[in-house]
Short mmCIF file of C-alpha atoms and ligand atoms in Angstrom, two decimals:
data_model
loop_
_atom_site.label_atom_id
_atom_site.label_comp_id
_atom_site.label_asym_id
_atom_site.label_seq_id
_atom_site.Cartn_x
_atom_site.Cartn_y
_atom_site.Cartn_z
CA MET S 1 -68.74 137.12 154.16
CA ILE S 2 -69.15 133.82 156.02
CA GLY S 3 -72.89 133.88 155.33
CA GLY S 4 -72.14 134.20 151.60
CA ALA S 5 -69.79 131.16 151.69
CA VAL S 6 -72.39 129.16 153.54
CA LYS S 7 -75.04 129.98 150.88
CA VAL S 8 -72.68 128.95 148.07
CA GLY S 9 -71.92 125.77 150.02
CA ILE S 10 -75.61 124.94 150.43
CA ALA S 11 -76.26 125.74 146.77
CA ALA S 12 -73.45 123.35 145.81
CA ILE S 13 -74.80 120.59 147.97
CA ILE S 14 -78.31 121.03 146.48
CA VAL S 15 -76.96 120.92 142.92
CA TYR S 16 -74.90 117.81 143.80
CA LYS S 17 -77.95 116.08 145.36
CA ILE S 18 -80.10 116.81 142.31
CA ALA S 19 -77.38 115.43 140.05
CA GLU S 20 -77.03 112.35 142.26
CA PHE S 21 -80.83 111.82 142.11
CA LEU S 22 -81.00 112.22 138.34
CA LEU S 23 -78.07 109.87 137.70
CA ARG S 24 -79.15 107.25 140.30
CA PRO S 25 -78.88 103.66 139.01
CA GLY S 26 -81.72 102.36 141.23
CA ALA S 27 -84.56 102.12 138.80
CA ASP S 28 -82.36 100.60 136.06
CA ALA S 29 -80.72 98.10 138.47
CA ASP S 30 -84.09 96.55 139.38
CA VAL S 31 -84.67 95.32 135.81
CA HIS S 32 -82.88 92.23 134.64
CA PHE S 33 -82.50 91.62 130.92
CA LYS S 34 -81.93 88.28 129.15
CA LYS S 35 -79.81 87.87 126.07
CA HIS S 36 -81.65 86.74 122.93
CA TYR S 37 -80.82 86.91 119.18
CA PRO S 38 -83.29 86.36 116.30
CA GLY S 39 -80.84 83.83 114.79
CA GLU S 40 -77.10 83.66 114.20
CA CYS S 41 -75.44 87.03 114.78
CA ARG S 42 -71.85 88.10 114.08
CA GLN S 43 -69.70 91.25 113.87
CA VAL S 44 -69.13 92.75 110.37
CA LYS S 45 -65.48 93.07 109.43
CA GLY S 46 -64.13 96.63 109.00
CA ILE S 47 -65.91 98.58 111.74
CA ASP S 48 -64.14 99.24 115.06
CA PHE S 49 -65.13 102.76 116.12
CA GLY S 50 -68.87 102.87 115.83
CA SER S 51 -71.65 102.78 113.27
CA GLU S 52 -73.85 105.34 114.94
CA ASP S 53 -76.44 105.73 112.18
CA LEU S 54 -77.21 104.03 108.88
CA GLU S 55 -79.64 104.04 106.03
CA VAL S 56 -80.36 101.19 103.60
CA THR S 57 -81.46 101.52 99.97
CA LYS S 58 -84.12 99.33 98.37
CA ASP S 59 -81.33 97.23 96.76
CA GLY S 60 -79.59 96.53 100.13
CA LEU S 61 -76.78 99.09 100.24
CA ALA S 62 -76.26 100.34 103.78
CA PHE S 63 -74.46 103.73 104.22
CA ILE S 64 -73.05 103.90 107.72
CA THR S 65 -71.56 106.80 109.76
CA SER S 66 -68.45 105.93 111.84
CA GLY S 67 -65.99 107.71 114.08
CA LEU S 68 -68.46 109.77 116.04
CA TRP S 69 -67.17 112.74 118.04
CA PHE S 70 -69.24 115.65 119.42
CA PRO S 71 -68.58 118.93 121.17
CA GLY S 72 -68.62 118.30 124.94
CA ALA S 73 -67.82 114.59 124.49
CA PRO S 74 -66.30 113.15 127.69
CA LYS S 75 -62.48 112.92 127.86
CA GLY S 76 -62.45 109.11 127.69
CA PHE S 77 -64.58 109.20 124.48
CA THR S 78 -62.38 111.81 122.82
CA ASP S 79 -59.21 109.98 123.94
CA MET S 80 -60.48 106.71 122.39
CA ILE S 81 -61.08 108.50 119.04
CA THR S 82 -57.80 110.44 118.96
CA ASN S 83 -55.55 107.65 120.34
CA ASN S 84 -56.80 105.30 117.64
CA ASN S 85 -56.72 108.00 114.98
CA ALA S 86 -60.35 107.05 114.17
CA LYS S 87 -61.29 109.51 111.40
CA GLY S 88 -64.89 110.46 110.73
CA SER S 89 -65.92 108.16 107.89
CA ILE S 90 -68.79 106.75 105.91
CA PHE S 91 -68.77 102.95 105.28
CA LEU S 92 -70.74 100.89 102.79
CA TYR S 93 -72.11 97.48 103.68
CA ASP S 94 -73.74 95.54 100.76
CA PHE S 95 -76.35 92.99 101.98
CA ASN S 96 -75.79 91.19 98.66
CA LYS S 97 -71.99 90.92 99.17
CA PRO S 98 -71.57 90.20 102.82
CA ASP S 99 -68.01 88.76 102.34
CA LEU S 100 -66.75 92.25 101.49
CA GLY S 101 -67.57 93.42 105.02
CA ALA S 102 -67.94 97.15 105.63
CA ARG S 103 -65.85 99.23 103.25
CA LYS S 104 -64.76 102.78 103.93
CA LEU S 105 -65.92 105.09 101.13
CA LYS S 106 -63.51 107.60 99.63
CA LEU S 107 -64.64 111.19 100.24
CA ILE S 108 -64.04 113.63 97.38
CA PRO S 109 -64.00 117.08 98.97
CA SER S 110 -65.31 120.34 97.49
CA LYS S 111 -63.87 123.69 98.59
CA HIS S 112 -66.62 123.86 101.26
CA PHE S 113 -65.58 120.60 102.93
CA ASP S 114 -62.62 119.73 105.14
CA PRO S 115 -62.43 115.92 105.81
CA GLU S 116 -60.03 116.57 108.76
CA ILE S 117 -62.81 118.20 110.84
CA PHE S 118 -65.65 115.91 109.57
CA HIS S 119 -67.36 114.03 112.49
CA PRO S 120 -70.48 112.34 111.10
CA HIS S 121 -73.47 111.61 113.30
CA GLY S 122 -76.97 111.12 111.78
CA ILE S 123 -77.49 110.18 108.10
CA SER S 124 -80.43 110.40 105.67
CA LEU S 125 -80.65 109.14 102.13
CA LEU S 126 -82.51 110.24 98.99
CA GLU S 127 -82.49 107.35 96.60
CA ASP S 128 -81.80 107.75 92.88
CA GLU S 129 -83.50 104.60 91.60
CA ALA S 130 -82.57 105.24 87.93
CA ASN S 131 -78.73 105.59 88.24
CA GLY S 132 -77.92 104.64 91.80
CA GLU S 133 -76.38 108.06 92.39
CA HIS S 134 -77.99 108.40 95.77
CA LEU S 135 -77.83 111.70 97.73
CA LEU S 136 -76.54 111.38 101.24
CA TYR S 137 -77.13 114.05 103.91
CA VAL S 138 -74.94 113.67 106.98
CA VAL S 139 -74.87 115.60 110.26
CA SER S 140 -71.32 116.64 111.08
CA HIS S 141 -69.90 118.08 114.30
CA ARG S 142 -67.02 120.02 112.61
CA LYS S 143 -64.18 120.33 115.12
CA GLY S 144 -63.49 124.00 115.78
CA LYS S 145 -66.58 125.12 113.74
CA ASP S 146 -70.37 124.90 114.16
CA ASP S 147 -72.34 121.85 113.14
CA ALA S 148 -73.36 121.45 109.54
CA VAL S 149 -75.19 119.13 107.23
CA GLU S 150 -72.97 117.78 104.53
CA LYS S 151 -74.52 116.67 101.19
CA PHE S 152 -72.73 114.03 99.11
CA ARG S 153 -73.52 112.23 95.86
CA TYR S 154 -72.67 108.52 95.73
CA SER S 155 -70.86 107.35 92.61
CA PRO S 156 -71.67 103.62 92.26
CA LYS S 157 -68.99 103.11 89.58
CA THR S 158 -66.06 104.42 91.67
CA ASN S 159 -67.49 103.82 95.18
CA GLU S 160 -66.86 107.44 96.06
CA LEU S 161 -68.81 110.13 97.89
CA ILE S 162 -68.57 113.44 96.10
CA HIS S 163 -69.13 116.42 98.30
CA VAL S 164 -71.85 118.67 96.95
CA ASN S 165 -72.75 121.27 99.57
CA SER S 166 -72.73 122.27 103.21
CA PHE S 167 -75.71 123.67 105.11
CA ALA S 168 -75.15 125.56 108.42
CA GLY S 169 -76.97 128.18 110.36
CA ASP S 170 -77.60 129.81 113.75
CA GLU S 171 -80.60 127.59 114.27
CA LEU S 172 -78.29 124.55 114.46
CA HIS S 173 -76.96 124.04 117.99
CA ILE S 174 -75.58 120.64 118.94
CA THR S 175 -77.35 118.47 116.31
CA ASN S 176 -77.93 114.72 116.19
CA ASP S 177 -79.93 113.31 113.28
CA LEU S 178 -81.85 114.39 110.25
CA ALA S 179 -84.59 113.11 107.93
CA VAL S 180 -84.67 114.33 104.27
CA ILE S 181 -88.09 114.82 102.77
CA SER S 182 -86.95 115.99 99.29
CA GLU S 183 -83.77 117.36 97.77
CA ASP S 184 -82.28 119.98 100.22
CA LYS S 185 -85.38 119.85 102.48
CA PHE S 186 -84.96 118.18 105.86
CA TYR S 187 -85.85 118.01 109.50
CA ILE S 188 -82.92 117.99 111.99
CA THR S 189 -82.79 117.54 115.76
CA ASN S 190 -80.91 119.77 118.13
CA MET S 191 -80.13 117.34 120.91
CA MET S 192 -78.50 120.07 123.05
CA TYR S 193 -79.18 123.77 123.19
CA PHE S 194 -75.90 125.02 124.70
CA LYS S 195 -72.73 124.77 122.57
CA ASN S 196 -70.60 125.94 125.53
CA PRO S 197 -69.38 122.65 127.25
CA TYR S 198 -69.90 124.00 130.84
CA LEU S 199 -73.44 125.11 130.08
CA SER S 200 -74.17 121.82 128.29
CA ILE S 201 -73.15 119.94 131.44
CA ILE S 202 -75.67 122.03 133.41
CA GLU S 203 -78.29 121.46 130.65
CA ASN S 204 -77.78 117.68 131.13
CA LEU S 205 -77.66 117.65 134.89
CA LEU S 206 -80.81 119.69 135.26
CA ALA S 207 -82.45 117.73 132.37
CA LEU S 208 -83.59 120.99 130.77
CA HIS S 209 -86.20 120.61 127.99
CA VAL S 210 -84.42 122.94 125.56
CA GLY S 211 -83.81 120.59 122.61
CA SER S 212 -85.63 121.27 119.36
CA LEU S 213 -86.54 120.13 115.84
CA VAL S 214 -85.62 122.42 112.99
CA PHE S 215 -86.75 122.41 109.35
CA PHE S 216 -84.59 123.43 106.40
CA ASN S 217 -86.47 124.45 103.25
CA GLY S 218 -83.48 124.66 100.89
CA THR S 219 -82.54 128.22 101.72
CA GLY S 220 -83.27 128.85 105.40
CA PHE S 221 -83.98 127.16 108.77
CA THR S 222 -87.13 127.50 110.82
CA THR S 223 -87.71 126.01 114.28
CA ALA S 224 -90.58 123.56 114.05
CA ILE S 225 -90.84 122.13 117.64
CA THR S 226 -89.17 123.38 120.84
CA GLY S 227 -89.17 122.28 124.53
CA MET S 228 -87.98 118.72 124.01
CA ARG S 229 -85.42 116.92 126.16
CA GLY S 230 -82.48 115.63 124.05
CA PRO S 231 -84.33 114.80 120.78
CA ASN S 232 -82.30 112.15 119.01
CA GLY S 233 -83.13 109.91 116.03
CA VAL S 234 -85.62 111.22 113.51
CA SER S 235 -87.31 109.39 110.57
CA LEU S 236 -90.05 109.84 107.98
CA SER S 237 -92.71 107.38 107.09
CA ARG S 238 -92.40 105.93 103.58
CA ASP S 239 -95.26 108.08 102.42
CA ARG S 240 -93.57 111.11 103.99
CA LYS S 241 -96.73 112.11 105.85
CA ASN S 242 -95.42 111.41 109.35
CA LEU S 243 -92.30 112.17 111.32
CA TYR S 244 -90.94 110.10 114.26
CA VAL S 245 -88.65 111.51 116.93
CA ASN S 246 -86.96 109.53 119.66
CA LEU S 247 -86.44 111.06 123.11
CA PRO S 248 -84.14 108.55 124.82
CA PHE S 249 -83.65 110.45 128.11
CA THR S 250 -87.37 110.26 128.79
CA GLY S 251 -87.72 106.75 127.36
CA SER S 252 -90.26 108.06 124.87
CA MET S 253 -91.11 108.85 121.28
CA LYS S 254 -93.29 111.42 119.51
CA VAL S 255 -95.15 111.09 116.20
CA PHE S 256 -96.09 114.11 114.08
CA ASP S 257 -98.29 114.79 111.07
CA ILE S 258 -96.54 116.79 108.40
CA LYS S 259 -98.68 119.60 106.98
CA ALA S 260 -98.45 120.93 103.38
CA ASP S 261 -96.30 123.87 104.68
CA TYR S 262 -94.04 121.39 106.49
CA SER S 263 -95.24 122.45 109.89
CA LEU S 264 -95.79 119.65 112.37
CA THR S 265 -98.73 118.55 114.56
CA GLU S 266 -98.13 116.01 117.36
CA ILE S 267 -100.49 112.96 116.96
CA GLN S 268 -98.93 110.51 119.39
CA SER S 269 -96.55 110.47 122.38
CA LEU S 270 -95.64 107.03 123.70
CA LEU S 271 -93.37 105.52 126.32
CA LEU S 272 -90.89 102.88 125.13
CA TYR S 273 -89.33 102.46 128.59
CA THR S 274 -85.88 102.37 126.96
CA GLY S 275 -83.47 104.93 125.48
CA ALA S 276 -84.30 104.50 121.82
CA ASP S 277 -81.69 106.13 119.55
CA ASN S 278 -81.93 106.09 115.73
CA LEU S 279 -84.80 104.83 113.65
CA HIS S 280 -85.16 103.07 110.30
CA VAL S 281 -88.44 102.46 108.45
CA SER S 282 -89.02 99.05 106.79
CA GLN S 283 -89.08 99.05 102.96
CA SER S 284 -92.81 98.28 103.00
CA GLY S 285 -93.36 101.12 105.43
CA ASP S 286 -95.32 99.01 107.90
CA ALA S 287 -92.79 99.13 110.80
CA LEU S 288 -90.00 101.07 112.44
CA TYR S 289 -86.84 99.53 113.76
CA THR S 290 -84.81 101.20 116.47
CA GLY S 291 -81.55 100.55 118.23
CA ALA S 292 -81.96 101.30 121.95
CA HIS S 293 -80.04 101.79 125.18
CA PRO S 294 -82.03 99.81 127.77
CA VAL S 295 -79.87 100.86 130.75
CA LEU S 296 -79.28 104.62 130.57
CA SER S 297 -76.62 104.59 133.36
CA LYS S 298 -74.63 101.94 131.38
CA ILE S 299 -74.64 103.86 128.07
CA MET S 300 -73.53 107.02 129.99
CA GLU S 301 -70.56 105.00 131.48
CA HIS S 302 -69.80 103.53 128.01
CA ILE S 303 -69.68 107.06 126.51
CA SER S 304 -67.43 108.29 129.34
CA ASP S 305 -65.15 105.25 128.87
CA PRO S 306 -65.82 103.19 125.76
CA SER S 307 -64.02 100.12 127.25
CA GLN S 308 -66.99 99.79 129.66
CA LYS S 309 -69.62 97.65 127.92
CA ALA S 310 -73.23 98.78 127.57
CA PRO S 311 -76.18 96.60 126.62
CA SER S 312 -77.82 96.64 123.20
CA SER S 313 -81.45 96.17 122.20
CA VAL S 314 -83.41 96.32 118.98
CA LEU S 315 -87.16 97.04 118.94
CA LYS S 316 -89.66 96.58 116.11
CA LEU S 317 -92.49 99.09 116.25
CA PRO S 318 -95.39 98.15 113.93
CA LEU S 319 -97.17 101.13 112.34
CA ASN S 320 -100.87 101.56 111.76
CA ASN S 321 -102.10 104.68 109.90
CA GLY S 322 -98.82 106.39 110.68
CA LYS S 323 -98.98 105.77 114.46
CA VAL S 324 -97.05 103.20 116.43
CA ASP S 325 -99.17 100.18 117.40
CA THR S 326 -97.86 100.10 121.02
CA GLU S 327 -99.51 96.72 121.81
CA LYS S 328 -97.46 95.02 119.09
CA ILE S 329 -93.97 96.32 119.92
CA THR S 330 -91.47 93.46 120.13
CA GLU S 331 -87.80 93.19 121.03
CA LEU S 332 -85.83 91.44 118.26
CA PHE S 333 -82.45 91.41 119.91
CA TYR S 334 -80.79 91.87 123.29
CA ASP S 335 -77.11 91.58 124.11
CA HIS S 336 -75.33 92.50 127.36
CA GLY S 337 -72.59 94.35 125.39
CA GLU S 338 -70.11 91.60 124.47
CA LEU S 339 -71.11 91.16 120.77
CA ILE S 340 -72.19 94.83 120.45
CA SER S 341 -72.13 97.60 122.94
CA GLY S 342 -74.47 100.65 122.87
CA SER S 343 -76.71 99.77 119.88
CA SER S 344 -77.82 103.05 118.24
CA VAL S 345 -79.62 101.93 115.06
CA ALA S 346 -81.05 98.87 113.31
CA ALA S 347 -82.37 98.06 109.87
CA VAL S 348 -83.81 95.00 108.12
CA HIS S 349 -83.18 93.83 104.54
CA ASN S 350 -84.13 90.38 103.16
CA ASN S 351 -84.90 89.22 106.73
CA GLN S 352 -81.39 90.05 107.91
CA LEU S 353 -80.93 92.48 110.80
CA LEU S 354 -78.12 95.04 110.69
CA ILE S 355 -77.28 96.71 114.04
CA GLY S 356 -75.04 99.73 114.50
CA SER S 357 -73.48 101.10 117.67
CA VAL S 358 -72.33 104.50 119.11
CA ILE S 359 -68.65 103.65 119.24
CA HIS S 360 -68.30 99.91 119.03
CA LYS S 361 -69.03 97.32 116.31
CA LEU S 362 -71.50 96.61 113.46
CA VAL S 363 -73.47 93.40 113.71
CA ILE S 364 -75.45 91.35 111.15
CA CYS S 365 -77.98 88.66 112.12
CA ASP S 366 -79.57 85.86 110.08
CA ALA S 367 -83.03 85.49 111.47
CA ASN S 368 -85.00 82.32 112.20
CA ILE S 369 -88.11 84.37 112.73
CA LYS S 370 -89.84 86.90 110.50
CA LEU S 371 -88.24 90.26 111.35
C1 NAG K 1 -87.32 129.36 103.58
O1 NAG K 1 -87.04 129.65 104.91
C2 NAG K 1 -86.52 130.99 105.05
C3 NAG K 1 -86.16 131.14 106.51
O2 NAG K 1 -87.25 130.87 107.34
C4 NAG K 1 -87.53 132.02 104.56
O3 NAG K 1 -86.97 133.30 104.69
C5 NAG K 1 -87.91 131.71 103.14
O4 NAG K 1 -88.96 132.59 102.73
C6 NAG K 1 -88.35 130.30 102.99
N1 NAG K 1 -88.47 129.99 101.54
C7 NAG K 1 -89.53 129.41 101.01
C8 NAG K 1 -89.48 129.17 99.51
O5 NAG K 1 -90.46 129.05 101.71
#
């Protein structure tokens, strides 16, 4: 009996020591970052509970997800959302009408969609250049139900998002972001394998490489890539020949070639030395922009208690033949967390930089340099 208790005790100490090692602040604490902006930066009116992911049309309309919540979210995070009655929402920011700030779009439900359990995360856009009736695909962590991708049609006349369809399936675990390649065809990341909150804690503590990338072909899901640690933001090149996946927990990114049958071949794996979150491709297609979490221990603290600030960083990753030109990566923005905490995405339009955050503000910068 006593022997059994000792074994359990030793096992508990080993698990604790591993967790302590994985969560150690040491490596982060040795690096000192300096604040820098590309020009004058300010918070956009209207956003108080995050702007986790966004996509921008050619004409400068930014569609922004806000009010993130996810299964297994820490208590402090869930409390922040519920205490403020922060509903899952989609906002619109028009680069051509900055005085309007960010406006919450009215959601018009279908019988397949319940706005009360809608918790948007990643977003991807299919532009309708003729009529402006863009299609939006949004990852949602439906409270009390499995994750789904919600499809909306934007009505430019009424500023409404009309719900069109929901896509769900057993291949979706705890999802994060998606990239739409054509109507109802998309790649989506499973950032966590386990839906059970206790198992997901173990998955995180042991840093298991059980995340994946799944492809939806309009009728069914197939697993494209497995064995990744917490795959996060995912984006397509403008020519739709390459796919970029951020892996913030390992400070890295992977680049894939897309084959005719939509299968993927890895062509590049690079270290960014930062927790890069969501990605946006420039209109010309010659660069990627990413919002990043430079100090992982700080973003973890921020997610556990959103009143704790976390630094924000934006990187520009120039592309060359689909691959990232690692020698030319620059940092466009760094903030200790006062103006914006936990930057999760960035996009550029008309040389202005729009920066979103996990659960804080939305920031716009006028740039003195070429972005
Ligand atoms: C789409 O994917 C499903 C599930 O893998 C498969 O059964 C179906 O044949 C695929 N359809 C097409 C048109 O490829």
